[in-house]
CSV table of C-alpha atoms in Angstrom, one decimal:
chain,number,residue,atom,x,y,z
A,229,MET,CA,27.8,139.2,28.7
A,230,PRO,CA,28.7,135.7,30.1
A,231,GLY,CA,26.2,132.9,29.5
A,232,THR,CA,24.8,130.5,32.0
A,233,VAL,CA,24.5,126.7,31.5
A,234,LEU,CA,22.4,124.3,33.6
A,235,LEU,CA,23.2,120.6,33.1
A,236,LEU,CA,20.5,118.5,34.6
A,237,ALA,CA,20.6,114.7,34.4
A,238,ALA,CA,18.0,112.8,36.4
A,239,SER,CA,16.5,109.3,36.5
A,240,PRO,CA,15.2,107.0,39.3
A,241,VAL,CA,17.3,104.6,41.2
A,242,GLY,CA,16.2,101.0,40.9
A,243,LYS,CA,13.9,99.1,38.5
A,244,GLY,CA,12.0,102.2,37.4
A,245,ARG,CA,15.0,103.6,35.6
A,246,LEU,CA,14.5,103.8,31.8
A,247,VAL,CA,17.7,105.7,30.9
A,248,ASP,CA,21.2,106.1,32.5
A,249,ALA,CA,20.9,109.9,32.4
A,250,ALA,CA,23.9,110.8,34.4
A,251,SER,CA,26.2,108.9,32.1
A,252,VAL,CA,26.2,111.9,29.7
A,253,LEU,CA,27.5,114.4,32.3
A,254,PRO,CA,31.2,113.5,31.9
A,255,VAL,CA,30.9,114.0,28.2
A,256,LEU,CA,29.2,117.4,28.6
A,257,ALA,CA,31.6,118.4,31.3
A,258,ALA,CA,34.5,118.0,28.9
A,259,VAL,CA,33.0,120.7,26.6
A,260,PRO,CA,34.4,124.2,27.3
A,261,PRO,CA,31.8,126.3,29.2
A,262,GLY,CA,31.7,129.0,26.5
A,263,VAL,CA,31.0,126.4,23.8
A,264,LEU,CA,28.1,124.9,25.9
A,265,ALA,CA,26.6,128.4,26.2
A,266,GLY,CA,27.5,129.8,22.8
A,267,THR,CA,29.2,132.8,24.5
A,268,ASP,CA,32.8,133.8,25.2
A,269,THR,CA,32.5,132.8,28.9
A,270,ALA,CA,29.9,131.0,30.9
A,271,ASN,CA,29.0,129.8,34.3
A,272,VAL,CA,28.0,126.1,34.5
A,273,VAL,CA,25.8,124.5,37.1
A,274,GLU,CA,25.5,120.7,37.2
A,275,LEU,CA,22.8,118.6,38.8
A,276,ALA,CA,23.4,114.9,38.7
A,277,ASP,CA,20.5,112.6,39.8
A,278,PRO,CA,19.1,115.2,42.3
A,279,LEU,CA,16.8,113.9,45.0
A,280,GLU,CA,14.3,116.7,45.7
A,281,PRO,CA,12.1,118.8,43.3
A,282,GLN,CA,12.7,121.9,45.4
A,283,ALA,CA,16.4,121.6,45.0
A,284,VAL,CA,16.0,121.5,41.2
A,285,LEU,CA,13.6,124.5,41.4
A,286,THR,CA,16.1,126.5,43.4
A,287,ARG,CA,18.9,125.9,40.8
A,288,LEU,CA,16.6,126.6,37.9
A,289,ARG,CA,15.3,129.8,39.4
A,290,ALA,CA,18.9,131.0,40.0
A,291,ALA,CA,19.9,130.2,36.5
A,292,ALA,CA,16.8,131.9,35.1
A,293,ALA,CA,17.7,135.1,37.0
A,294,ALA,CA,21.0,135.4,35.3
A,295,PRO,CA,21.0,138.3,32.8
A,296,GLY,CA,22.8,136.7,29.9
A,297,PRO,CA,21.9,133.9,27.5
A,298,LEU,CA,20.8,130.7,29.3
A,299,THR,CA,21.2,127.1,27.9
A,300,VAL,CA,19.5,124.3,29.8
A,301,TYR,CA,20.6,120.7,28.9
A,302,VAL,CA,18.1,118.2,30.3
A,303,THR,CA,18.6,114.4,30.1
A,304,GLY,CA,16.2,112.0,31.9
A,305,GLN,CA,12.8,110.4,31.8
A,306,LEU,CA,9.2,111.6,31.9
A,307,GLN,CA,6.4,110.1,34.0
A,308,LEU,CA,2.9,111.2,34.8
A,309,ASP,CA,1.6,111.9,38.3
A,310,ARG,CA,-1.4,109.8,39.0
A,311,ARG,CA,-3.6,112.7,40.3
A,312,GLN,CA,-3.4,115.2,37.4
A,313,ARG,CA,-1.7,113.1,34.7
A,314,LEU,CA,0.8,115.8,34.0
A,315,PRO,CA,4.4,115.1,32.8
A,316,HIS,CA,7.1,115.2,35.4
A,317,LEU,CA,10.9,114.8,35.2
A,318,ALA,CA,11.6,111.7,37.3
A,319,LEU,CA,14.2,112.2,40.0
A,320,ALA,CA,16.3,109.7,42.0
A,321,ARG,CA,13.5,108.8,44.4
A,322,THR,CA,10.6,108.8,42.0
A,323,THR,CA,8.3,105.8,41.6
A,324,ALA,CA,5.1,105.5,39.6
A,325,SER,CA,3.0,106.1,42.7
A,326,THR,CA,5.0,109.1,44.1
A,327,ALA,CA,5.7,111.2,41.0
A,328,ARG,CA,3.5,114.1,42.1
A,329,TYR,CA,5.7,114.6,45.2
A,330,THR,CA,9.1,113.2,44.3
A,331,ALA,CA,9.5,114.3,40.6
A,332,PHE,CA,9.9,117.7,39.0
A,333,PRO,CA,6.7,119.0,37.4
A,334,TRP,CA,7.6,119.8,33.8
A,335,HIS,CA,5.5,122.9,33.8
A,336,TRP,CA,7.9,124.4,36.3
A,337,PHE,CA,10.4,124.8,33.5
A,338,ARG,CA,7.8,126.9,31.6
A,339,ASP,CA,6.9,128.9,34.7
A,340,GLU,CA,10.4,129.7,35.8
A,341,LEU,CA,11.8,130.6,32.3
A,342,ARG,CA,8.9,132.7,31.1
A,343,LEU,CA,10.2,135.9,32.8
A,344,ARG,CA,13.4,135.8,30.8
A,345,PRO,CA,13.9,138.1,27.8
A,346,ALA,CA,12.4,136.7,24.6
A,347,GLY,CA,15.0,134.7,22.6
A,348,ALA,CA,17.5,134.5,25.5
A,349,THR,CA,16.8,130.9,26.5
A,350,THR,CA,17.5,127.5,24.8
A,351,LEU,CA,16.6,124.0,26.0
A,352,MET,CA,18.4,121.0,24.7
A,353,LEU,CA,16.4,117.9,25.6
A,354,ASP,CA,17.1,114.1,25.6
A,355,LEU,CA,14.1,112.5,27.3
A,356,HIS,CA,12.7,109.0,27.5
A,357,ALA,CA,9.0,108.4,28.4
A,358,ASP,CA,7.3,105.6,30.1
A,359,ALA,CA,4.3,103.9,28.4
A,360,GLU,CA,1.6,106.2,29.9
A,361,THR,CA,3.5,109.4,29.2
A,362,TRP,CA,4.4,108.3,25.7
A,363,GLU,CA,0.7,107.8,24.8
A,364,LEU,CA,-0.1,111.3,26.2
A,365,LEU,CA,2.8,113.0,24.3
A,366,ARG,CA,1.9,111.5,21.0
A,367,GLY,CA,-1.2,113.7,21.0
A,368,THR,CA,-0.2,116.5,23.4
A,369,PRO,CA,3.0,118.4,22.7
A,370,LEU,CA,5.5,119.0,25.6
A,371,ASP,CA,5.2,122.6,26.5
A,372,ALA,CA,8.6,124.2,27.2
A,373,GLY,CA,7.3,127.8,27.3
A,374,ARG,CA,6.7,130.7,24.9
A,375,GLY,CA,9.7,132.4,23.5
A,376,ASN,CA,12.2,129.6,24.2
A,377,ALA,CA,14.2,127.7,21.6
A,378,VAL,CA,13.8,124.0,22.1
A,379,HIS,CA,15.7,121.2,20.4
A,380,GLY,CA,15.9,117.5,21.2
A,381,ARG,CA,14.0,114.3,21.2
A,382,ILE,CA,11.6,112.2,23.3
A,383,ALA,CA,12.2,108.4,23.0
A,384,PRO,CA,9.6,105.7,23.6
A,385,PRO,CA,10.0,103.2,26.5
A,386,PRO,CA,12.7,100.6,25.8
A,387,SER,CA,11.2,97.6,24.1
A,388,ARG,CA,12.8,95.2,26.7
A,389,ARG,CA,13.7,95.6,30.3
A,390,ALA,CA,17.0,97.4,29.6
A,391,VAL,CA,18.3,100.8,30.6
A,392,ALA,CA,18.7,103.1,27.5
A,393,ALA,CA,21.6,105.4,26.8
A,394,PRO,CA,21.1,109.2,26.3
A,395,ALA,CA,22.3,108.8,22.7
A,396,TYR,CA,21.0,112.2,21.5
A,397,MET,CA,22.7,114.2,24.2
A,398,LYS,CA,25.9,112.3,23.9
A,399,ALA,CA,25.9,113.1,20.2
A,400,VAL,CA,25.4,116.8,21.0
A,401,ALA,CA,28.2,116.7,23.5
A,402,THR,CA,30.6,114.9,21.1
A,403,ILE,CA,29.9,117.5,18.4
A,404,LEU,CA,30.5,120.3,20.9
A,405,ARG,CA,33.8,118.8,22.1
A,406,SER,CA,35.3,120.0,18.8
A,407,GLY,CA,35.3,123.4,20.5
A,408,PHE,CA,32.8,125.0,18.1
A,409,ARG,CA,29.0,125.3,18.6
A,410,PRO,CA,27.2,125.4,15.3
A,411,PRO,CA,23.8,127.2,14.9
A,412,LEU,CA,21.4,125.3,17.1
A,413,GLU,CA,19.2,123.9,14.3
A,414,GLN,CA,22.4,122.6,12.6
A,415,LEU,CA,23.6,121.1,15.9
A,416,HIS,CA,20.3,119.4,16.4
A,417,GLN,CA,20.2,118.0,12.9
A,418,GLN,CA,23.8,116.7,13.2
A,419,ALA,CA,22.9,114.9,16.5
A,420,LEU,CA,19.7,113.4,15.0
A,421,SER,CA,21.7,112.1,12.0
A,422,ARG,CA,24.2,110.4,14.3
A,423,ILE,CA,21.5,108.5,16.3
A,424,ALA,CA,19.3,107.8,13.3
A,425,PRO,CA,20.2,104.1,13.0
A,426,GLU,CA,19.2,103.3,16.5
A,427,SER,CA,16.2,105.7,16.9
A,428,ALA,CA,14.7,104.2,13.7
A,429,GLY,CA,12.3,107.1,13.2
A,430,THR,CA,10.3,106.3,16.4
A,431,ASP,CA,11.3,109.4,18.5
A,432,ILE,CA,9.2,112.5,18.9
A,433,VAL,CA,11.5,115.2,17.5
A,434,LEU,CA,11.5,118.6,19.3
A,435,SER,CA,12.5,121.6,17.2
A,436,THR,CA,11.2,125.0,18.1
A,437,PRO,CA,13.1,128.2,17.1
A,438,GLY,CA,13.1,131.2,19.3
A,439,PRO,CA,10.7,134.1,18.8
A,440,SER,CA,10.8,136.2,15.6
A,441,ALA,CA,11.7,139.8,15.5
A,442,GLY,CA,8.0,140.8,15.2
A,443,ASP,CA,7.0,139.0,18.4
A,444,PRO,CA,5.3,141.5,20.7
A,445,HIS,CA,7.0,139.9,23.7
A,446,ALA,CA,10.3,140.9,22.3
A,447,ALA,CA,9.2,144.6,22.1
A,448,ILE,CA,7.9,144.4,25.7
A,449,THR,CA,11.2,142.9,26.9
A,450,ALA,CA,13.1,145.7,25.2
A,451,ALA,CA,11.0,148.3,26.9
A,452,VAL,CA,11.5,146.7,30.3
A,453,GLN,CA,15.2,146.5,29.8
A,454,SER,CA,15.3,150.1,28.9
A,455,GLY,CA,13.3,151.1,32.0
A,456,ARG,CA,10.2,152.1,30.0
A,457,HIS,CA,7.8,150.3,32.3
A,458,PRO,CA,4.6,152.3,31.4
A,459,GLU,CA,5.3,151.7,27.7
A,460,ALA,CA,5.7,148.0,28.3
A,461,ASP,CA,2.4,147.8,30.3
A,462,ALA,CA,0.5,149.9,27.7
A,463,LEU,CA,1.7,147.5,24.9
A,464,ALA,CA,0.6,144.5,26.9
A,465,ALA,CA,-2.7,146.1,27.8
A,466,ARG,CA,-3.5,146.6,24.2
A,467,HIS,CA,-2.9,142.9,23.5
A,468,GLU,CA,-5.0,142.0,26.5
A,469,GLN,CA,-7.9,144.1,25.3
A,470,ALA,CA,-7.7,142.6,21.8
A,471,ALA,CA,-7.7,139.1,23.3
A,472,VAL,CA,-10.7,139.8,25.5
A,473,ALA,CA,-12.6,141.2,22.5
A,474,ALA,CA,-11.7,138.3,20.3
A,475,HIS,CA,-11.8,135.4,22.7
A,476,GLY,CA,-13.4,136.5,26.0
A,477,PRO,CA,-12.0,137.5,29.4
A,478,ALA,CA,-11.6,133.8,30.6
A,479,SER,CA,-9.8,132.7,27.4
A,480,GLU,CA,-6.1,131.5,27.6
A,481,GLU,CA,-5.2,134.3,25.2
A,482,ALA,CA,-6.6,137.0,27.5
A,483,LEU,CA,-5.3,135.4,30.7
A,484,HIS,CA,-1.8,135.1,29.2
A,485,TRP,CA,-1.7,138.9,28.7
A,486,ALA,CA,-3.0,139.5,32.2
A,487,GLU,CA,-0.2,137.3,33.5
A,488,VAL,CA,2.3,139.3,31.5
A,489,ARG,CA,1.0,142.5,33.0
A,490,ALA,CA,1.3,141.0,36.5
A,491,ASP,CA,5.0,140.3,35.7
A,492,LEU,CA,5.5,143.8,34.3
A,493,ALA,CA,4.1,145.3,37.5
A,494,MET,CA,6.7,143.3,39.5
A,495,PHE,CA,9.5,144.5,37.2
A,496,ALA,CA,8.3,148.0,37.7
A,497,GLY,CA,8.4,147.6,41.5
A,498,ASP,CA,4.6,147.8,42.0
A,499,ALA,CA,4.1,144.7,44.2
A,500,GLY,CA,0.6,145.6,45.1
A,501,ARG,CA,-0.6,145.8,41.5
A,502,SER,CA,1.2,142.6,40.7
A,503,CYS,CA,-0.4,140.8,43.6
A,504,HIS,CA,-3.9,142.1,42.7
A,505,THR,CA,-3.5,141.0,39.1
A,506,TRP,CA,-2.4,137.5,40.1
A,507,LEU,CA,-5.4,137.2,42.5
A,508,THR,CA,-7.7,138.3,39.6
A,509,VAL,CA,-6.2,135.8,37.2
A,510,ALA,CA,-6.6,133.0,39.8
A,511,THR,CA,-10.2,134.0,40.5
A,512,VAL,CA,-11.1,134.1,36.8
A,513,ARG,CA,-9.6,130.6,36.3
A,514,LEU,CA,-11.5,129.2,39.2
A,515,ASN,CA,-14.7,130.8,38.2
A,516,ALA,CA,-14.2,129.3,34.7
A,517,GLY,CA,-14.2,125.9,36.2
A,518,GLN,CA,-10.5,125.2,36.5
A,519,ALA,CA,-9.5,122.9,39.4
A,520,PRO,CA,-7.9,124.4,42.5
A,521,ASP,CA,-4.9,122.2,41.9
A,522,ALA,CA,-4.6,123.0,38.2
A,523,PRO,CA,-1.0,124.2,37.5
A,524,ALA,CA,-2.0,127.6,36.2
A,525,VAL,CA,-4.3,128.2,39.2
A,526,GLU,CA,-1.6,127.1,41.8
A,527,ALA,CA,1.0,129.3,40.0
A,528,ALA,CA,-1.2,132.4,40.0
A,529,VAL,CA,-1.9,132.1,43.8
A,530,ASP,CA,1.7,131.3,44.6
A,531,ARG,CA,2.8,134.4,42.7
A,532,ALA,CA,0.2,136.5,44.4
A,533,HIS,CA,1.4,135.2,47.7
A,534,HIS,CA,5.0,136.1,46.9
A,535,GLN,CA,4.2,139.6,45.7
A,536,TRP,CA,2.0,140.2,48.7
A,537,GLY,CA,5.1,139.7,50.8
A,538,GLN,CA,6.7,142.7,49.0
A,539,VAL,CA,3.8,145.2,49.7
A,540,ARG,CA,5.0,147.9,52.1
A,541,ASP,CA,1.8,149.9,52.5
A,542,THR,CA,0.0,148.4,55.5
A,543,ALA,CA,-3.5,149.3,54.5
A,544,ARG,CA,-2.9,147.8,51.0
A,545,ALA,CA,-1.3,144.7,52.4
A,546,ARG,CA,-4.3,144.1,54.7
A,547,GLU,CA,-6.7,144.5,51.8
A,548,LEU,CA,-4.8,142.2,49.5
A,549,GLY,CA,-4.1,139.8,52.4
A,550,ALA,CA,-7.8,139.2,53.1
A,551,ALA,CA,-8.4,138.3,49.4
A,552,LEU,CA,-5.3,136.1,49.4
A,553,ALA,CA,-6.4,134.3,52.6
A,554,GLU,CA,-9.8,133.5,51.0
A,555,LEU,CA,-8.1,132.1,47.9
A,556,ARG,CA,-5.5,130.2,49.9
A,557,GLY,CA,-8.5,128.4,51.6
A,558,ARG,CA,-9.4,127.1,48.1
A,559,VAL,CA,-5.9,126.8,46.6
A,560,PRO,CA,-3.5,125.5,49.3
A,561,GLY,CA,-0.8,124.8,46.7
A,562,ARG,CA,2.1,122.3,47.1
A,563,ARG,CA,3.9,124.0,50.0
A,564,GLU,CA,2.6,123.1,53.4
A,565,GLY,CA,1.5,125.9,55.7
A,566,ALA,CA,0.8,128.6,53.0
A,567,LEU,CA,-2.6,129.5,54.5
A,568,ASP,CA,-1.2,129.6,58.0
A,569,HIS,CA,1.5,131.9,56.8
A,570,VAL,CA,-1.1,134.4,55.3
A,571,GLN,CA,-3.2,134.3,58.5
A,572,ARG,CA,-0.2,134.9,60.8
A,573,GLN,CA,0.9,137.9,58.6
A,574,LEU,CA,-2.6,139.3,58.6
A,575,ARG,CA,-2.8,139.2,62.4
A,576,GLN,CA,0.5,141.1,62.6
A,577,LEU,CA,-0.8,143.7,60.1
A,578,GLN,CA,-3.9,144.3,62.2
A,579,THR,CA,-1.6,145.5,65.1
A,580,GLN,CA,0.2,148.0,62.8
A,581,PRO,CA,-1.1,151.6,62.2
């Protein structure tokens, strides 16, 4: 099965630039696609200094939907949005005051890649952080998603007003230009050794292997790929019940398995059940005191909204739409007009038998 490679290099234009991210792309582009992917053949998508977060999201979503192995190479800089203080990948138009609207929220990587089969996704990261983000990441690990292999580094802000080079990713590319991709951990260590003199031990090193064979997510993925949807849901339900018993229904452990079951319903073609489950997850999070603009709350309502659009039974769509409209009033999300869209669709449904 062919692999897919997403090459993403992004940094702001102007004085806010910490790293010349796009300078690594010619070196990566010189590597044969199959070597970049670790497969015989591969499709490569390149994004150089993109302008819009939605454009990056569209490309990431398309890459995540590919059935084979996916390798995402990300070079750039991290900044916090001033409202929620969450890490974002700065894009060409990003400034310190506009990060929430012009940068790519880091948690979107996690959200888009989490539906992929366990062990099928690798992220290679060479990131620089501004001062605020660096302080945050020293105590809070960068979350790239459950089940993904992650290798790379996060460098602190340059000590003087200079634009840094993406040394780690250039080292990775140089090693791969030999035409052979070693095991990822070995590739990572070789790249780190090449930049050791300049990094001087200050970087945050990222090294997370993929899931082990005993990971329940791997068993669920195998069941879905074989079309055994009831078996996959039953397995997830058992883990959800155990998490509720051990940690409570509003715990992250229990909500994670509820989210897995919402995705499983989507894979099984049951949009109504998926929508209902996402609405429930969002409501539980809000009732537990999470903010309406918290990423997990916004994501749950956005996914409920998407699945609602796939419901073909009119009575069921009206029922779910009323609950969705109520939630959209509290959780408008980042896309303008979401509540108006629900209300328009509900009015149309009222005229149908």
